[in-house]
N, CA, C and O atoms as a DFTB+ gen file, in Angstrom:
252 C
 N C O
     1  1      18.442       8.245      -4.607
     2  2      18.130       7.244      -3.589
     3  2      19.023       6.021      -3.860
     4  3      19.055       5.472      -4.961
     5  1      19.782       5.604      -2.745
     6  2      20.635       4.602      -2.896
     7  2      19.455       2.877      -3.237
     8  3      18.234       2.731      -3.282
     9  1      20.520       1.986      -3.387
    10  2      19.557       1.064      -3.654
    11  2      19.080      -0.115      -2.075
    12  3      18.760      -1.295      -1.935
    13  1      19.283       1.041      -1.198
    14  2      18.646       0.476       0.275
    15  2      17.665       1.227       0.290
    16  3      16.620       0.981       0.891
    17  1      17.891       2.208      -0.359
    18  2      16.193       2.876      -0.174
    19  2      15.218       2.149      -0.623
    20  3      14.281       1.706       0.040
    21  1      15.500       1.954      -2.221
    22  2      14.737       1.456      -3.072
    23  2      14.089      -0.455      -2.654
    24  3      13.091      -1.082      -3.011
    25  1      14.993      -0.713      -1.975
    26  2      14.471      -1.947      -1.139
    27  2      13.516      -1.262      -0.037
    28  3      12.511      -1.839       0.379
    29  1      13.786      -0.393       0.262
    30  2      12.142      -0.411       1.664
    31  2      10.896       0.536       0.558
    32  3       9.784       0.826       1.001
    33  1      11.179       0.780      -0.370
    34  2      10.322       1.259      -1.141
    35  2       9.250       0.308      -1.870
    36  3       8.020       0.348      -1.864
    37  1      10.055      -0.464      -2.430
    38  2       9.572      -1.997      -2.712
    39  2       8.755      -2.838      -1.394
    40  3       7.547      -3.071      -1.448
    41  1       9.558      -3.213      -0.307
    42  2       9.294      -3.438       0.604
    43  2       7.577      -3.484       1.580
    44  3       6.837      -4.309       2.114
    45  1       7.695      -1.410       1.223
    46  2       6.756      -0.965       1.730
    47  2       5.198      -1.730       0.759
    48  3       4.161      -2.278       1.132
    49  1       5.777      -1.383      -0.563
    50  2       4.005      -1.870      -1.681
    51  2       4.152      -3.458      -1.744
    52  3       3.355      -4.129      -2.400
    53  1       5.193      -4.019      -1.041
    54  2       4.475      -5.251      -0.930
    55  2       4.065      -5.638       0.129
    56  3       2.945      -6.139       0.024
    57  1       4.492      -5.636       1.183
    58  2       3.755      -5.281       2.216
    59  2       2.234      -4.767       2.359
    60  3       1.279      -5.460       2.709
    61  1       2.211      -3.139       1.944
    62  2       0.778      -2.770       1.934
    63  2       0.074      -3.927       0.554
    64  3      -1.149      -3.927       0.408
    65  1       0.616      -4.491      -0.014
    66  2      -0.306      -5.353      -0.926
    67  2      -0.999      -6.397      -0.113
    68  3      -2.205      -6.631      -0.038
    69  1      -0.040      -6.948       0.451
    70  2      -0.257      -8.343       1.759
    71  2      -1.329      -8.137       2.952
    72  3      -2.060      -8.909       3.573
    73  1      -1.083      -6.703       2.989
    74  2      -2.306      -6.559       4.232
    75  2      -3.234      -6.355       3.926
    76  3      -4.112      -6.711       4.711
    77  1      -3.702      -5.653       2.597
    78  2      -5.078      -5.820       1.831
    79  2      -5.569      -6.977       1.286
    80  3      -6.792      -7.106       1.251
    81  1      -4.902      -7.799       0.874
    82  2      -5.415      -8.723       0.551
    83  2      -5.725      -9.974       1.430
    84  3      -6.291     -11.004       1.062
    85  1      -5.118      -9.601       2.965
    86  2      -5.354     -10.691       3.972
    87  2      -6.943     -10.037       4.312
    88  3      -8.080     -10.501       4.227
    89  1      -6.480      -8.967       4.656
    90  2      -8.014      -7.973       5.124
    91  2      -9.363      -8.540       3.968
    92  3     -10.331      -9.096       4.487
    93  1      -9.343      -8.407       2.860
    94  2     -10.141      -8.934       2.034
    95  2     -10.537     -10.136       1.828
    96  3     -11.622     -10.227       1.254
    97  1      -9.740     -11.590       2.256
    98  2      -9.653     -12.492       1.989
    99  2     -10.753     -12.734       3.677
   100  3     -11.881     -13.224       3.638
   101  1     -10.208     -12.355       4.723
   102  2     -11.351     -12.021       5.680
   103  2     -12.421     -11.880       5.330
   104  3     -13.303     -12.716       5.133
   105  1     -12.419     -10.678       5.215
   106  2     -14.303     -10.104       4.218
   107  2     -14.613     -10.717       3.393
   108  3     -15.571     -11.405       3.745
   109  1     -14.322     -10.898       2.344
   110  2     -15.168     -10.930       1.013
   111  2     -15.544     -12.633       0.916
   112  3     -15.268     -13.415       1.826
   113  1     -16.171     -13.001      -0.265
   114  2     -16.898     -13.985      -0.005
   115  2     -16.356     -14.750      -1.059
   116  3     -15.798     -15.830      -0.868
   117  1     -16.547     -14.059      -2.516
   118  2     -16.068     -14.468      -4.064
   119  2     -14.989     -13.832      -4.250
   120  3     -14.715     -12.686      -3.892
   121  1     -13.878     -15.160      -5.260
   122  2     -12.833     -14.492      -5.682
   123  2     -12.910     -13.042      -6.264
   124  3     -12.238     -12.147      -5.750
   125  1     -13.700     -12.816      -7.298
   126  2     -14.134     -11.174      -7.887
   127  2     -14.368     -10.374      -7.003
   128  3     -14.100      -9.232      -7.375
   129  1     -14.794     -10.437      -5.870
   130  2     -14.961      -9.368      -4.757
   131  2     -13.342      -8.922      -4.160
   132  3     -12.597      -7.953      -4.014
   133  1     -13.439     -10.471      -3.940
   134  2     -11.764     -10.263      -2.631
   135  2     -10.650      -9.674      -3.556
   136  3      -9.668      -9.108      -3.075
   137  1     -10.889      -9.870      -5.272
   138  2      -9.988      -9.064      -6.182
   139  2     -10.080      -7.787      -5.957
   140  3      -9.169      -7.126      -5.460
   141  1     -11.288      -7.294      -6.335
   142  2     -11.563      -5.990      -6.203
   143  2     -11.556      -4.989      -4.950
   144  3     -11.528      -3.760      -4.895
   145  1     -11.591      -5.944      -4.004
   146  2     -11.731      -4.882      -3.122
   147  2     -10.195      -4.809      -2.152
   148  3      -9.784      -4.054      -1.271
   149  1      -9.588      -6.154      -2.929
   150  2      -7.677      -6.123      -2.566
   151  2      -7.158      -5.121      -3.141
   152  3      -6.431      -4.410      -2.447
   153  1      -7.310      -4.863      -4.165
   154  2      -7.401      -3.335      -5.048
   155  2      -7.916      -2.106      -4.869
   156  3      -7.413      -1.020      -5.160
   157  1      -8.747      -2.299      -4.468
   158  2      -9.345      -0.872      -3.759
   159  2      -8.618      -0.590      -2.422
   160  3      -8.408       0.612      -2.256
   161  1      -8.265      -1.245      -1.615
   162  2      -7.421      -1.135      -0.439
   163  2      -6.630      -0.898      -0.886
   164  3      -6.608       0.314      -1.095
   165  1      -5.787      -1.402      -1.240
   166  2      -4.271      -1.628      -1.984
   167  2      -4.507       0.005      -2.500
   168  3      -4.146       0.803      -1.634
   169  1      -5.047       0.639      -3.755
   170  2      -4.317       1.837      -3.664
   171  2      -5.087       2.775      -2.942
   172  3      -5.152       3.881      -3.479
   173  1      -5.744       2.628      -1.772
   174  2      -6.125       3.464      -0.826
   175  2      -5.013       3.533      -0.073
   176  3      -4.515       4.658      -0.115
   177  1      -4.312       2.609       0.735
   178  2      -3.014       2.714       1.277
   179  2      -1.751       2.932       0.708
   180  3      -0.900       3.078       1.586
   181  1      -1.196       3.028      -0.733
   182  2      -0.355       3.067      -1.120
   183  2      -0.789       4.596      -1.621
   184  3       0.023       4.850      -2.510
   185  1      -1.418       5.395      -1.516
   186  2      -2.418       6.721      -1.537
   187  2      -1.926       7.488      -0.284
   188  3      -1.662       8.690      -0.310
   189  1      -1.829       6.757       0.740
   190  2      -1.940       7.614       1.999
   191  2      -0.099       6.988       2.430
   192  3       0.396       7.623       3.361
   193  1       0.460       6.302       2.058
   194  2       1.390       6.288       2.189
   195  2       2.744       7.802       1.398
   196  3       3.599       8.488       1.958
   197  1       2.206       7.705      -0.275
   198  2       2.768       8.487      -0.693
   199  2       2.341       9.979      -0.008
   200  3       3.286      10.756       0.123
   201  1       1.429      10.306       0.300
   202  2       1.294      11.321       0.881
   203  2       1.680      11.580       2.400
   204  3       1.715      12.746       2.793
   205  1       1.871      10.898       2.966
   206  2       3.066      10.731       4.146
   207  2       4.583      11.361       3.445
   208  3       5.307      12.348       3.571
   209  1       4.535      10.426       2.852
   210  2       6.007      10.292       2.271
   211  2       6.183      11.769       1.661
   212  3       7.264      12.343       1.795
   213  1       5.285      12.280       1.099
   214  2       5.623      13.739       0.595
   215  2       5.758      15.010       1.432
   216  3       6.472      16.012       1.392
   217  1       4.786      14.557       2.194
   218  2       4.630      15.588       3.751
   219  2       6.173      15.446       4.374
   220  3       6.978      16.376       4.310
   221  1       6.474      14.166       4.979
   222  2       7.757      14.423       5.234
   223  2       9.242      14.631       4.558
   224  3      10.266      14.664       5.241
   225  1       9.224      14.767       3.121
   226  2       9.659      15.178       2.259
   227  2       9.779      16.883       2.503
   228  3      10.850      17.483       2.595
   229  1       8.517      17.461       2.576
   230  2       8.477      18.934       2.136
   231  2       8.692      19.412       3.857
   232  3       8.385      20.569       4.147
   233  1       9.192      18.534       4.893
   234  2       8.732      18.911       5.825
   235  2      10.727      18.914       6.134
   236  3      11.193      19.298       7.207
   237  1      11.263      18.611       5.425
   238  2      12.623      18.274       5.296
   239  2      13.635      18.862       4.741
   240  3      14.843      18.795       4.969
   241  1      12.724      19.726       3.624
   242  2      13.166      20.997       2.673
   243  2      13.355      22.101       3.638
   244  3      14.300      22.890       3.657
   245  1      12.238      22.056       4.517
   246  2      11.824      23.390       5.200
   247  2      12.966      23.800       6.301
   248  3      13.617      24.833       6.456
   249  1      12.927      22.396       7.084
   250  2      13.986      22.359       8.176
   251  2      15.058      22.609       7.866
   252  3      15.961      22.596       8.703
């Protein structure tokens, strides 16, 4: 992977970091919550991202 990849790779987990923690900062009430549950988002989406990312990976081999 060239190092333009590796910038939207980066890109992407900070990003999905930013939107969990806006989403949480919404919800939650106490700093310890809005931590925890920025984290729990955070690798719920960076979860369903890599598995995107692998699907169209193996979906790329095939073709």
């Amino acid at each position: 992977m060239n190092s333009i990849g590796w910038c939207h790779v980066a890109s992407a987990v900070y990003l999905a970091f930013v939107v969990s923690l806006v989403i949480s900062v919404n919800d939650g009430e106490t700093p310890k919550r809005i931590g925890r549950e920025t984290l729990r988002r955070w690798a719920k989406l960076l979860g369903g991202l890599i598995l995107i990312g692998l699907i169209v990976e193996g979906l790329t081999l095939l073709g």
